[in-house]
mmCIF file of C-alpha atoms in Angstrom:
data_model
loop_
_atom_site.group_PDB
_atom_site.id
_atom_site.type_symbol
_atom_site.label_atom_id
_atom_site.label_comp_id
_atom_site.label_asym_id
_atom_site.label_seq_id
_atom_site.Cartn_x
_atom_site.Cartn_y
_atom_site.Cartn_z
ATOM 1 C CA UNK A 77 91.526 118.706 74.155
ATOM 2 C CA UNK A 78 95.181 117.843 73.685
ATOM 3 C CA UNK A 79 97.984 117.974 76.212
ATOM 4 C CA UNK A 80 99.494 115.675 78.818
ATOM 5 C CA UNK A 81 97.118 113.875 81.164
ATOM 6 C CA UNK A 82 97.071 114.051 84.958
ATOM 7 C CA UNK A 83 94.875 111.715 86.956
ATOM 8 C CA UNK A 84 93.766 113.179 90.286
ATOM 9 C CA UNK A 85 92.360 110.629 92.729
ATOM 10 C CA UNK A 86 90.388 111.773 95.752
ATOM 11 C CA UNK A 87 87.894 110.556 98.308
ATOM 12 C CA UNK A 88 84.402 111.809 98.933
ATOM 13 C CA UNK A 89 84.771 114.588 101.509
ATOM 14 C CA UNK A 90 85.432 118.286 101.136
ATOM 15 C CA UNK A 91 88.764 117.819 102.892
ATOM 16 C CA UNK A 92 89.983 115.692 99.983
ATOM 17 C CA UNK A 93 88.006 117.233 97.151
ATOM 18 C CA UNK A 94 88.697 120.953 97.657
ATOM 19 C CA UNK A 95 92.507 120.681 97.297
ATOM 20 C CA UNK A 96 91.958 118.255 94.410
ATOM 21 C CA UNK A 97 89.780 120.902 92.760
ATOM 22 C CA UNK A 98 92.489 123.539 93.267
ATOM 23 C CA UNK A 99 95.085 121.336 91.568
ATOM 24 C CA UNK A 100 92.694 120.564 88.721
ATOM 25 C CA UNK A 101 92.160 124.283 88.109
ATOM 26 C CA UNK A 102 95.913 124.915 88.071
ATOM 27 C CA UNK A 103 96.756 122.055 85.715
ATOM 28 C CA UNK A 104 93.998 123.004 83.276
ATOM 29 C CA UNK A 105 95.417 126.534 83.203
ATOM 30 C CA UNK A 106 98.762 125.046 82.125
ATOM 31 C CA UNK A 107 97.171 123.162 79.223
ATOM 32 C CA UNK A 108 96.931 119.732 80.835
ATOM 33 C CA UNK A 109 94.057 117.313 80.482
ATOM 34 C CA UNK A 110 92.620 116.429 83.869
ATOM 35 C CA UNK A 111 90.757 113.319 84.982
ATOM 36 C CA UNK A 112 89.291 113.007 88.454
ATOM 37 C CA UNK A 113 89.125 109.437 89.741
ATOM 38 C CA UNK A 114 86.588 109.030 92.548
ATOM 39 C CA UNK A 115 83.609 106.906 93.549
ATOM 40 C CA UNK A 116 79.901 107.639 93.586
ATOM 41 C CA UNK A 117 80.142 109.360 96.966
ATOM 42 C CA UNK A 118 82.973 111.569 95.782
ATOM 43 C CA UNK A 119 81.110 112.438 92.594
ATOM 44 C CA UNK A 120 78.563 114.309 94.714
ATOM 45 C CA UNK A 121 81.241 116.883 95.560
ATOM 46 C CA UNK A 122 82.319 117.649 92.002
ATOM 47 C CA UNK A 123 79.914 120.476 91.258
ATOM 48 C CA UNK A 124 82.634 123.095 91.730
ATOM 49 C CA UNK A 125 85.148 121.395 89.422
ATOM 50 C CA UNK A 126 85.712 123.015 86.021
ATOM 51 C CA UNK A 127 83.643 121.500 83.229
ATOM 52 C CA UNK A 128 86.819 120.465 81.409
ATOM 53 C CA UNK A 129 87.646 117.929 84.132
ATOM 54 C CA UNK A 130 86.666 114.395 83.124
ATOM 55 C CA UNK A 131 85.021 112.631 86.051
ATOM 56 C CA UNK A 132 85.705 108.887 86.182
ATOM 57 C CA UNK A 133 83.809 106.884 88.785
ATOM 58 C CA UNK A 134 85.710 103.854 90.037
ATOM 59 C CA UNK A 135 84.679 100.926 92.194
ATOM 60 C CA UNK A 136 86.008 101.301 95.706
ATOM 61 C CA UNK A 137 85.055 100.464 99.271
ATOM 62 C CA UNK A 138 85.913 101.242 102.854
ATOM 63 C CA UNK A 139 86.615 98.908 105.730
ATOM 64 C CA UNK A 140 85.125 101.451 108.152
ATOM 65 C CA UNK A 141 81.453 101.176 107.164
ATOM 66 C CA UNK A 142 78.848 98.496 106.640
ATOM 67 C CA UNK A 143 78.328 95.069 108.122
ATOM 68 C CA UNK A 144 80.587 92.047 108.093
ATOM 69 C CA UNK A 145 79.699 91.115 104.494
ATOM 70 C CA UNK A 146 80.521 94.608 103.253
ATOM 71 C CA UNK A 147 83.865 94.497 105.050
ATOM 72 C CA UNK A 148 84.683 91.071 103.598
ATOM 73 C CA UNK A 149 83.813 92.307 100.110
ATOM 74 C CA UNK A 150 85.845 95.520 100.427
ATOM 75 C CA UNK A 151 89.248 94.157 99.279
ATOM 76 C CA UNK A 152 87.659 92.519 96.225
ATOM 77 C CA UNK A 153 85.883 95.746 95.275
ATOM 78 C CA UNK A 154 89.114 97.703 95.687
ATOM 79 C CA UNK A 155 91.084 95.234 93.551
ATOM 80 C CA UNK A 156 88.383 95.322 90.881
ATOM 81 C CA UNK A 157 88.565 99.108 90.905
ATOM 82 C CA UNK A 158 92.351 98.937 90.585
ATOM 83 C CA UNK A 159 92.103 96.592 87.612
ATOM 84 C CA UNK A 160 89.605 98.917 85.902
ATOM 85 C CA UNK A 161 91.828 101.921 86.576
ATOM 86 C CA UNK A 162 94.830 100.059 85.115
ATOM 87 C CA UNK A 163 92.915 99.289 81.929
ATOM 88 C CA UNK A 164 91.892 102.925 81.591
ATOM 89 C CA UNK A 165 95.472 104.108 82.096
ATOM 90 C CA UNK A 166 96.776 101.661 79.503
ATOM 91 C CA UNK A 167 94.290 103.096 77.016
ATOM 92 C CA UNK A 168 95.088 106.729 77.913
ATOM 93 C CA UNK A 169 98.392 106.824 79.772
ATOM 94 C CA UNK A 170 98.708 109.650 82.295
ATOM 95 C CA UNK A 171 101.981 111.508 82.784
ATOM 96 C CA UNK A 172 101.419 111.544 86.555
ATOM 97 C CA UNK A 173 98.909 110.375 89.165
ATOM 98 C CA UNK A 174 98.196 112.430 92.289
ATOM 99 C CA UNK A 175 96.242 110.999 95.234
ATOM 100 C CA UNK A 176 94.580 113.126 97.905
ATOM 101 C CA UNK A 177 93.557 110.348 100.268
ATOM 102 C CA UNK A 178 90.348 108.494 101.011
ATOM 103 C CA UNK A 179 89.515 104.982 99.869
ATOM 104 C CA UNK A 180 88.306 106.174 96.424
ATOM 105 C CA UNK A 181 91.911 107.170 95.638
ATOM 106 C CA UNK A 182 93.140 103.594 96.085
ATOM 107 C CA UNK A 183 92.297 102.155 92.631
ATOM 108 C CA UNK A 184 94.172 104.889 90.736
ATOM 109 C CA UNK A 185 97.184 104.611 93.037
ATOM 110 C CA UNK A 186 97.235 100.804 92.703
ATOM 111 C CA UNK A 187 97.210 101.202 88.924
ATOM 112 C CA UNK A 188 99.977 103.821 89.051
ATOM 113 C CA UNK A 189 102.159 101.502 91.142
ATOM 114 C CA UNK A 190 101.544 98.588 88.762
ATOM 115 C CA UNK A 191 102.358 100.701 85.688
ATOM 116 C CA UNK A 192 105.359 102.422 87.337
ATOM 117 C CA UNK A 193 103.931 105.883 86.638
ATOM 118 C CA UNK A 194 105.154 109.017 88.444
ATOM 119 C CA UNK A 195 102.933 109.366 91.484
ATOM 120 C CA UNK A 196 102.435 111.813 94.332
ATOM 121 C CA UNK A 197 100.230 111.812 97.394
ATOM 122 C CA UNK A 198 99.100 114.947 99.154
ATOM 123 C CA UNK A 199 98.182 114.717 102.836
ATOM 124 C CA UNK A 200 96.025 117.550 104.105
ATOM 125 C CA UNK A 201 96.202 116.752 107.825
ATOM 126 C CA UNK A 202 98.957 116.751 110.393
ATOM 127 C CA UNK A 203 98.673 112.951 110.622
ATOM 128 C CA UNK A 204 98.593 110.731 107.535
ATOM 129 C CA UNK A 205 95.272 109.100 106.785
ATOM 130 C CA UNK A 206 95.033 105.344 106.354
ATOM 131 C CA UNK A 207 95.270 105.324 102.570
ATOM 132 C CA UNK A 208 98.103 107.835 102.346
ATOM 133 C CA UNK A 209 100.004 105.952 105.036
ATOM 134 C CA UNK A 210 99.596 102.767 103.015
ATOM 135 C CA UNK A 211 101.090 104.357 99.885
ATOM 136 C CA UNK A 212 103.615 106.770 101.474
ATOM 137 C CA UNK A 213 106.598 104.486 100.856
ATOM 138 C CA UNK A 214 105.398 103.511 97.363
ATOM 139 C CA UNK A 215 105.091 106.945 95.753
ATOM 140 C CA UNK A 216 107.714 109.330 94.399
ATOM 141 C CA UNK A 217 106.805 112.287 96.625
ATOM 142 C CA UNK A 218 104.701 113.030 99.696
ATOM 143 C CA UNK A 219 103.361 116.585 99.782
ATOM 144 C CA UNK A 220 102.191 117.821 103.179
ATOM 145 C CA UNK A 221 99.505 120.407 103.789
ATOM 146 C CA UNK A 222 100.053 120.740 107.541
ATOM 147 C CA UNK A 223 103.507 121.016 109.044
ATOM 148 C CA UNK A 224 104.948 119.175 110.763
ATOM 149 C CA UNK A 225 103.234 116.030 109.500
ATOM 150 C CA UNK A 226 103.553 112.705 111.294
ATOM 151 C CA UNK A 227 105.188 110.537 108.603
ATOM 152 C CA UNK A 228 106.174 106.865 108.624
ATOM 153 C CA UNK A 229 109.795 106.118 109.419
ATOM 154 C CA UNK A 230 112.002 106.599 106.379
ATOM 155 C CA UNK A 231 109.472 108.729 104.476
ATOM 156 C CA UNK A 232 110.322 112.370 103.803
ATOM 157 C CA UNK A 233 107.693 114.962 103.085
ATOM 158 C CA UNK A 234 107.633 118.315 101.314
ATOM 159 C CA UNK A 235 105.682 121.100 102.991
ATOM 160 C CA UNK A 236 103.490 122.587 100.294
ATOM 161 C CA UNK A 237 100.533 123.751 102.336
ATOM 162 C CA UNK A 238 96.952 122.889 101.457
ATOM 163 C CA UNK A 239 95.765 124.078 98.034
ATOM 164 C CA UNK A 240 92.640 126.219 98.199
ATOM 165 C CA UNK A 241 90.020 126.823 95.523
ATOM 166 C CA UNK A 242 90.252 129.845 93.246
ATOM 167 C CA UNK A 243 87.214 131.334 95.010
ATOM 168 C CA UNK A 244 89.204 131.352 98.281
ATOM 169 C CA UNK A 245 92.289 132.787 96.569
ATOM 170 C CA UNK A 246 90.123 135.627 95.277
ATOM 171 C CA UNK A 247 89.530 136.599 98.940
ATOM 172 C CA UNK A 248 93.136 136.109 100.115
ATOM 173 C CA UNK A 249 94.156 138.702 102.691
ATOM 174 C CA UNK A 250 90.805 140.510 102.456
ATOM 175 C CA UNK A 251 90.841 143.674 104.624
ATOM 176 C CA UNK A 252 89.679 143.101 108.179
ATOM 177 C CA UNK A 253 87.515 145.621 110.002
ATOM 178 C CA UNK A 254 85.150 145.768 112.976
ATOM 179 C CA UNK A 255 81.942 147.415 111.708
ATOM 180 C CA UNK A 256 78.813 148.086 113.754
ATOM 181 C CA UNK A 257 77.390 144.704 112.714
ATOM 182 C CA UNK A 258 79.706 141.831 113.631
ATOM 183 C CA UNK A 259 79.473 138.786 111.365
ATOM 184 C CA UNK A 260 80.114 135.399 112.976
ATOM 185 C CA UNK A 261 80.533 132.447 110.603
ATOM 186 C CA UNK A 262 79.989 128.962 112.052
ATOM 187 C CA UNK A 263 81.110 126.062 109.850
ATOM 188 C CA UNK A 264 81.383 122.409 110.780
ATOM 189 C CA UNK A 265 82.709 120.505 107.815
ATOM 190 C CA UNK A 266 80.870 119.377 104.720
ATOM 191 C CA UNK A 267 77.748 118.338 106.675
ATOM 192 C CA UNK A 268 77.887 120.587 109.712
ATOM 193 C CA UNK A 269 78.681 119.476 113.260
ATOM 194 C CA UNK A 270 76.103 118.685 115.922
ATOM 195 C CA UNK A 271 78.184 120.041 118.784
ATOM 196 C CA UNK A 272 78.231 123.465 117.126
ATOM 197 C CA UNK A 273 74.449 123.354 116.837
ATOM 198 C CA UNK A 274 74.246 122.333 120.499
ATOM 199 C CA UNK A 275 76.581 124.959 121.929
ATOM 200 C CA UNK A 276 77.070 127.993 119.667
ATOM 201 C CA UNK A 277 73.536 129.487 119.830
ATOM 202 C CA UNK A 278 73.561 129.312 123.638
ATOM 203 C CA UNK A 279 77.084 130.774 123.781
ATOM 204 C CA UNK A 280 76.130 133.725 121.579
ATOM 205 C CA UNK A 281 72.980 134.277 123.634
ATOM 206 C CA UNK A 282 75.171 134.464 126.762
ATOM 207 C CA UNK A 283 77.325 137.319 125.433
ATOM 208 C CA UNK A 284 77.113 140.758 127.026
ATOM 209 C CA UNK A 285 74.073 142.650 125.739
ATOM 210 C CA UNK A 286 76.130 145.324 123.986
ATOM 211 C CA UNK A 287 78.031 142.661 122.023
ATOM 212 C CA UNK A 288 75.089 140.366 121.327
ATOM 213 C CA UNK A 289 73.067 143.252 119.881
ATOM 214 C CA UNK A 290 75.698 143.756 117.151
ATOM 215 C CA UNK A 291 75.742 140.171 115.864
ATOM 216 C CA UNK A 292 74.707 138.578 112.631
ATOM 217 C CA UNK A 293 75.315 134.811 112.592
ATOM 218 C CA UNK A 294 75.720 132.551 109.597
ATOM 219 C CA UNK A 295 75.698 128.929 110.745
ATOM 220 C CA UNK A 296 76.038 125.684 108.876
ATOM 221 C CA UNK A 297 73.849 123.106 110.598
ATOM 222 C CA UNK A 298 72.698 119.647 109.645
ATOM 223 C CA UNK A 299 69.203 119.527 108.186
ATOM 224 C CA UNK A 300 67.885 117.760 111.286
ATOM 225 C CA UNK A 301 69.364 120.474 113.533
ATOM 226 C CA UNK A 302 68.388 123.516 111.489
ATOM 227 C CA UNK A 303 64.962 124.147 113.045
ATOM 228 C CA UNK A 304 66.182 124.172 116.648
ATOM 229 C CA UNK A 305 69.213 126.338 115.794
ATOM 230 C CA UNK A 306 66.949 128.807 114.006
ATOM 231 C CA UNK A 307 64.524 128.809 116.942
ATOM 232 C CA UNK A 308 67.337 129.488 119.425
ATOM 233 C CA UNK A 309 68.528 132.538 117.499
ATOM 234 C CA UNK A 310 64.973 133.792 117.003
ATOM 235 C CA UNK A 311 64.210 133.514 120.720
ATOM 236 C CA UNK A 312 67.241 135.672 121.537
ATOM 237 C CA UNK A 313 66.665 138.186 118.735
ATOM 238 C CA UNK A 314 69.974 137.364 117.048
ATOM 239 C CA UNK A 315 69.855 137.959 113.267
ATOM 240 C CA UNK A 316 70.869 134.737 111.556
ATOM 241 C CA UNK A 317 71.170 132.666 108.410
ATOM 242 C CA UNK A 318 71.101 128.891 108.958
ATOM 243 C CA UNK A 319 71.586 126.264 106.239
ATOM 244 C CA UNK A 320 73.062 122.768 105.824
ATOM 245 C CA UNK A 321 75.360 124.019 103.070
ATOM 246 C CA UNK A 322 76.615 127.344 101.701
ATOM 247 C CA UNK A 323 77.906 127.724 98.174
ATOM 248 C CA UNK A 324 79.436 131.126 98.951
ATOM 249 C CA UNK A 325 81.654 130.306 101.936
ATOM 250 C CA UNK A 326 84.629 132.285 100.496
ATOM 251 C CA UNK A 327 82.598 135.498 100.403
ATOM 252 C CA UNK A 328 81.143 134.850 103.848
ATOM 253 C CA UNK A 329 84.647 134.225 105.219
ATOM 254 C CA UNK A 330 85.829 137.560 103.849
ATOM 255 C CA UNK A 331 82.916 139.367 105.535
ATOM 256 C CA UNK A 332 83.319 137.591 108.895
ATOM 257 C CA UNK A 333 84.846 139.137 112.009
ATOM 258 C CA UNK A 334 85.064 135.706 113.685
ATOM 259 C CA UNK A 335 84.925 132.105 112.477
ATOM 260 C CA UNK A 336 83.900 129.235 114.748
ATOM 261 C CA UNK A 337 84.809 125.972 113.088
ATOM 262 C CA UNK A 338 85.943 122.408 113.226
ATOM 263 C CA UNK A 339 89.657 122.063 112.483
ATOM 264 C CA UNK A 340 89.474 120.152 109.220
ATOM 265 C CA UNK A 341 92.497 120.781 107.031
ATOM 266 C CA UNK A 342 90.583 122.605 104.296
ATOM 267 C CA UNK A 343 88.743 124.786 106.797
ATOM 268 C CA UNK A 344 92.012 125.740 108.492
ATOM 269 C CA UNK A 345 93.614 126.499 105.112
ATOM 270 C CA UNK A 346 90.669 128.649 104.003
ATOM 271 C CA UNK A 347 90.617 130.599 107.280
ATOM 272 C CA UNK A 348 94.373 131.159 107.043
ATOM 273 C CA UNK A 349 94.444 132.311 103.415
ATOM 274 C CA UNK A 350 91.558 134.756 103.904
ATOM 275 C CA UNK A 351 92.985 135.811 107.278
ATOM 276 C CA UNK A 352 90.321 135.657 109.977
ATOM 277 C CA UNK A 353 90.356 135.137 113.766
ATOM 278 C CA UNK A 354 88.939 131.767 114.673
ATOM 279 C CA UNK A 355 87.847 129.513 117.480
ATOM 280 C CA UNK A 356 88.573 125.922 116.479
ATOM 281 C CA UNK A 357 86.881 122.895 118.024
ATOM 282 C CA UNK A 358 88.660 119.766 116.731
ATOM 283 C CA UNK A 359 86.542 116.697 116.074
ATOM 284 C CA UNK A 360 87.353 114.433 119.018
ATOM 285 C CA UNK A 361 86.785 111.201 117.074
ATOM 286 C CA UNK A 362 89.087 112.147 114.182
ATOM 287 C CA UNK A 363 91.633 109.431 113.401
ATOM 288 C CA UNK A 364 94.744 109.921 115.545
ATOM 289 C CA UNK A 365 93.300 113.263 116.693
ATOM 290 C CA UNK A 366 94.496 114.815 113.436
ATOM 291 C CA UNK A 367 92.238 117.871 113.725
ATOM 292 C CA UNK A 368 94.072 118.965 116.859
ATOM 293 C CA UNK A 369 97.303 118.659 114.891
ATOM 294 C CA UNK A 370 95.744 120.760 112.121
ATOM 295 C CA UNK A 371 94.939 123.562 114.573
ATOM 296 C CA UNK A 372 98.395 123.854 116.154
ATOM 297 C CA UNK A 373 99.913 126.140 113.550
ATOM 298 C CA UNK A 374 97.186 128.778 113.783
ATOM 299 C CA UNK A 375 97.212 128.619 117.578
ATOM 300 C CA UNK A 376 101.006 128.969 117.714
ATOM 301 C CA UNK A 377 100.787 131.946 115.358
ATOM 302 C CA UNK A 378 98.365 133.687 117.724
ATOM 303 C CA UNK A 379 95.582 133.524 115.130
ATOM 304 C CA UNK A 380 93.171 131.088 116.780
ATOM 305 C CA UNK A 381 91.850 129.750 120.046
ATOM 306 C CA UNK A 382 91.364 125.998 120.277
ATOM 307 C CA UNK A 383 88.857 124.250 122.533
ATOM 308 C CA UNK A 384 88.739 120.499 123.033
ATOM 309 C CA UNK A 385 85.239 119.059 122.683
ATOM 310 C CA UNK A 386 85.266 117.933 126.301
ATOM 311 C CA UNK A 387 85.837 121.539 127.408
ATOM 312 C CA UNK A 388 83.175 123.189 125.240
ATOM 313 C CA UNK A 389 80.229 124.646 127.116
ATOM 314 C CA UNK A 390 78.167 127.726 126.287
ATOM 315 C CA UNK A 391 79.981 129.552 129.083
ATOM 316 C CA UNK A 392 83.519 128.688 128.009
ATOM 317 C CA UNK A 393 82.775 129.409 124.354
ATOM 318 C CA UNK A 394 81.122 132.729 125.242
ATOM 319 C CA UNK A 395 84.236 133.752 127.168
ATOM 320 C CA UNK A 396 86.459 133.068 124.142
ATOM 321 C CA UNK A 397 84.090 134.904 121.785
ATOM 322 C CA UNK A 398 84.057 137.911 124.123
ATOM 323 C CA UNK A 399 87.844 137.894 124.383
ATOM 324 C CA UNK A 400 88.082 138.264 120.606
ATOM 325 C CA UNK A 401 85.106 140.335 119.485
ATOM 326 C CA UNK A 402 85.161 142.473 122.633
ATOM 327 C CA UNK A 403 88.756 143.542 121.896
ATOM 328 C CA UNK A 404 89.115 145.004 118.391
ATOM 329 C CA UNK A 405 92.912 145.252 118.618
ATOM 330 C CA UNK A 406 93.169 141.581 119.580
ATOM 331 C CA UNK A 407 90.844 140.578 116.749
ATOM 332 C CA UNK A 408 92.832 142.596 114.200
ATOM 333 C CA UNK A 409 96.124 141.071 115.366
ATOM 334 C CA UNK A 410 94.653 137.587 115.075
ATOM 335 C CA UNK A 411 93.446 138.335 111.546
ATOM 336 C CA UNK A 412 96.929 139.510 110.512
ATOM 337 C CA UNK A 413 98.544 136.472 112.130
ATOM 338 C CA UNK A 414 96.177 134.131 110.281
ATOM 339 C CA UNK A 415 96.959 135.730 106.932
ATOM 340 C CA UNK A 416 100.708 135.535 107.609
ATOM 341 C CA UNK A 417 100.320 131.838 108.469
ATOM 342 C CA UNK A 418 98.349 131.106 105.296
ATOM 343 C CA UNK A 419 99.906 129.629 102.178
ATOM 344 C CA UNK A 420 98.070 131.053 99.187
ATOM 345 C CA UNK A 421 100.831 129.617 96.991
ATOM 346 C CA UNK A 422 100.206 126.038 98.157
ATOM 347 C CA UNK A 423 98.867 124.970 94.770
ATOM 348 C CA UNK A 424 101.959 126.340 93.012
ATOM 349 C CA UNK A 425 104.147 124.466 95.477
ATOM 350 C CA UNK A 426 102.288 121.228 94.828
ATOM 351 C CA UNK A 427 102.543 121.759 91.059
ATOM 352 C CA UNK A 428 106.285 122.261 91.473
ATOM 353 C CA UNK A 429 106.567 118.924 93.307
ATOM 354 C CA UNK A 430 104.675 117.235 90.480
ATOM 355 C CA UNK A 431 106.823 118.871 87.809
ATOM 356 C CA UNK A 432 110.009 117.793 89.586
ATOM 357 C CA UNK A 433 109.133 114.188 88.663
ATOM 358 C CA UNK A 434 108.483 114.849 84.971
ATOM 359 C CA UNK A 435 110.640 115.277 81.851
ATOM 360 C CA UNK A 436 111.551 118.880 80.940
ATOM 361 C CA UNK A 437 109.184 119.171 77.980
ATOM 362 C CA UNK A 438 106.221 118.801 80.370
ATOM 363 C CA UNK A 439 107.432 121.347 82.932
ATOM 364 C CA UNK A 440 107.976 124.574 81.056
ATOM 365 C CA UNK A 441 105.413 126.356 83.235
ATOM 366 C CA UNK A 442 106.791 125.134 86.573
ATOM 367 C CA UNK A 443 106.108 127.806 89.210
ATOM 368 C CA UNK A 444 109.032 129.262 91.140
ATOM 369 C CA UNK A 445 108.688 128.301 94.797
#
């Protein structure tokens, strides 16, 4: 395949990889060659990437995991990864490098700085992650998925929104209705969330009988939590589907009347673009409480309720569920507000930022934003 090369560097979580996938899809459609630079952990999340994307595993490390020896070795592993990335870029020079955060993005960004290549970082959350904060003053543009974003002094950001996968875009603004069977979708990030397994089944069981009898629940739960979540729904005669991972989340979002979720940036973006009422429970241990920052826009728009972890009990969650599903007009208004808050053109906006750094002959297909 011919065409200019873009290197996309991303860490190993859905929050980094899903917007990276969206950009890869867009750049391929414009005739670019696309390389994804990630580590072995990130490579596990590449199943949804188009086959044309070249996956390059780099050596990286994190200072947040492992014992003292692993932490001492981390800078040497990162530098080795940066040197390998530089050699690869010298052999096949990219026109631009885009980082989406996470330690696996460091080697490619180090190489881009050393080679003085055009470079962009995209921050999904309302607070910059460690890696993006490190590079914010060293790149040519900082694209922000959540607005406002807490940026370092002297750094300006461009609000693009968070790119979503083509499968989410296919469900953008899906019609919202309140049928006899009410679908509740419970998602907790790429591996589920224990607090949702602890609280949601009991909250749904505590709903008024007339509401509970109409439910069908789809819940993402960790493998070790799946049996007890399934048992709880079975005991209360609530139809359910429980799994550690769903490959068809976009379709399930479109069918849902209510989403109960963590407030990860990709989850918030998906909920917004499809347009669904939600109850968001930010991860309390998230760095700088960035999930609470992610939720603010939907809450301010009247599209979501937010509950701090410390305030979540079956009783409080049941009251919020009842307030939404028990009031069809309220639910419909929240769905419309979510869709109006969504940015289905976020990928186009990010592509436009990238093209603004490139010579004209590479930007003939720049989207209008």
